[in-house]
XYZ file of N, CA and C in Angstrom:
195
model
N 114.843 83.051 138.601
C 114.052 83.733 137.454
C 112.693 83.158 137.734
N 112.198 81.986 138.211
C 110.771 81.616 138.072
C 110.212 82.626 139.375
N 110.732 82.778 140.378
C 110.338 83.603 141.429
C 110.012 84.861 140.847
N 110.888 85.494 140.018
C 110.709 86.738 139.622
C 109.372 86.883 138.467
N 109.381 85.711 137.790
C 108.251 85.837 136.825
C 106.378 85.673 137.651
N 106.725 84.444 138.736
C 105.938 84.760 139.290
C 105.221 85.771 140.045
N 106.463 86.720 140.865
C 106.207 88.181 141.072
C 105.474 89.036 140.500
N 106.163 89.033 139.354
C 105.708 89.899 138.067
C 104.313 89.809 137.823
N 103.889 88.394 137.531
C 102.506 87.954 137.032
C 101.681 88.336 138.156
N 101.950 88.482 139.205
C 101.597 89.030 140.822
C 101.062 90.387 140.623
N 102.076 91.051 140.281
C 102.036 92.148 140.198
C 100.958 93.138 139.186
N 100.817 92.395 137.903
C 100.137 92.694 136.881
C 98.926 92.029 136.815
N 98.660 91.108 137.848
C 97.167 90.258 138.415
C 96.496 89.644 136.690
N 97.918 88.813 136.537
C 97.311 88.023 135.154
C 97.991 86.796 135.694
N 97.396 85.645 134.716
C 97.598 84.506 134.963
C 98.773 84.313 133.641
N 99.729 83.433 133.868
C 100.725 83.086 133.045
C 99.839 82.983 131.631
N 99.015 82.328 131.203
C 98.634 82.706 129.648
C 97.883 83.704 129.446
N 97.238 84.462 130.099
C 96.870 85.942 129.946
C 97.992 86.693 129.709
N 98.739 86.595 130.362
C 100.194 87.373 130.118
C 100.654 87.082 128.700
N 100.707 85.460 128.469
C 101.343 84.938 127.378
C 100.586 85.844 126.480
N 99.656 85.616 126.392
C 98.541 86.021 125.231
C 98.783 87.654 124.720
N 98.890 88.437 126.194
C 98.691 89.764 125.678
C 100.286 89.693 124.990
N 101.277 89.521 125.433
C 102.535 89.681 125.119
C 102.837 89.469 123.717
N 102.202 88.209 123.106
C 102.215 87.571 121.980
C 101.690 88.588 120.818
N 100.306 89.055 121.418
C 99.446 90.093 120.659
C 100.037 91.236 120.366
N 100.851 91.959 121.393
C 101.653 93.057 121.113
C 103.104 92.460 120.513
N 103.800 91.421 120.648
C 104.804 91.277 119.827
C 104.288 91.248 118.337
N 103.449 90.334 118.007
C 103.107 90.359 116.341
C 102.593 91.699 115.756
N 101.617 92.704 116.850
C 101.256 94.105 116.406
C 102.861 94.454 115.957
N 104.050 94.576 116.897
C 104.909 95.663 116.547
C 105.642 94.846 115.258
N 105.615 93.329 115.340
C 106.025 92.826 113.755
C 105.453 93.599 112.441
N 104.146 93.504 112.482
C 103.338 93.671 111.423
C 103.394 95.023 111.053
N 103.453 95.946 112.136
C 103.624 97.802 112.348
C 104.662 97.697 111.713
N 105.644 97.360 111.891
C 107.176 97.408 111.376
C 107.413 97.124 109.974
N 106.487 96.170 109.674
C 106.419 95.781 108.188
C 105.761 97.092 107.533
N 104.525 97.548 107.657
C 103.771 98.689 107.553
C 104.931 99.932 107.492
N 105.497 99.890 108.066
C 106.643 101.356 108.555
C 107.715 101.314 107.379
N 108.200 100.039 107.126
C 109.237 99.725 105.756
C 108.347 100.157 104.444
N 107.009 99.189 104.371
C 106.253 100.098 103.375
C 106.124 101.357 102.999
N 105.620 102.079 104.191
C 105.385 103.609 104.113
C 106.861 104.002 103.729
N 108.298 103.924 104.269
C 109.207 104.223 103.920
C 109.558 104.284 102.168
N 109.408 103.009 101.675
C 109.719 103.023 100.542
C 108.505 103.900 99.973
N 106.980 103.718 99.977
C 105.822 104.076 99.326
C 105.460 105.333 100.319
N 105.816 106.534 100.581
C 105.351 107.421 101.369
C 103.680 107.543 101.449
N 103.228 107.490 100.253
C 101.760 107.345 100.575
C 101.001 106.225 100.610
N 101.360 105.090 101.178
C 100.742 103.947 101.762
C 101.137 104.329 103.474
N 99.968 103.646 104.032
C 100.076 103.480 105.379
C 100.673 104.898 106.033
N 100.011 105.567 105.953
C 100.609 107.109 106.381
C 100.247 107.300 107.562
N 99.121 106.990 108.603
C 99.018 106.799 109.909
C 98.687 105.241 110.539
N 99.468 104.319 110.059
C 99.432 103.117 110.436
C 100.102 102.559 111.743
N 101.570 103.037 111.607
C 102.339 103.149 112.573
C 102.305 103.965 113.879
N 101.511 104.853 113.691
C 101.317 106.228 114.722
C 99.935 105.173 115.492
N 98.845 104.943 114.691
C 97.690 104.195 115.658
C 98.091 103.129 116.149
N 98.870 102.178 115.442
C 99.166 100.878 116.046
C 100.146 101.484 117.311
N 100.876 102.363 117.351
C 101.931 102.745 118.545
C 100.783 102.745 119.840
N 99.920 104.087 119.435
C 98.753 104.407 120.517
C 98.130 103.023 121.145
N 97.750 102.394 119.930
C 96.964 100.984 120.379
C 97.713 100.237 121.227
N 99.303 99.924 121.256
C 99.538 99.235 121.988
C 99.993 99.997 123.317
N 100.292 101.458 123.445
C 100.364 101.701 124.376
C 99.257 101.976 125.384
N 97.836 101.551 124.725
C 96.625 101.517 125.442
C 96.460 100.233 126.257
N 96.862 99.139 125.379
C 97.079 97.866 125.861
C 97.960 98.182 126.967
N 98.900 98.379 127.264
C 100.041 97.881 128.066
C 99.824 98.819 129.044
N 99.119 100.134 128.970
C 98.790 101.306 130.195
C 97.824 100.485 131.074
N 97.006 99.554 130.877
C 95.617 99.052 131.297
C 96.389 98.795 132.821
N 97.342 97.979 133.150
C 97.909 97.706 134.420
C 98.615 98.864 135.311
């Protein structure tokens, strides 16, 4: 498992802390976006484009490497 992790970090050319920061940032963005989507489901007039905008933002973040 450690060897696989080291290989993956080398593939994306990031340190452990850099990788952890990005993974946490994406994870918290997904959680927040999920809440917005649930609210949007209850009240369609709110957060009309928040979900799709955040998905596009996260895609840009993961597509850099």
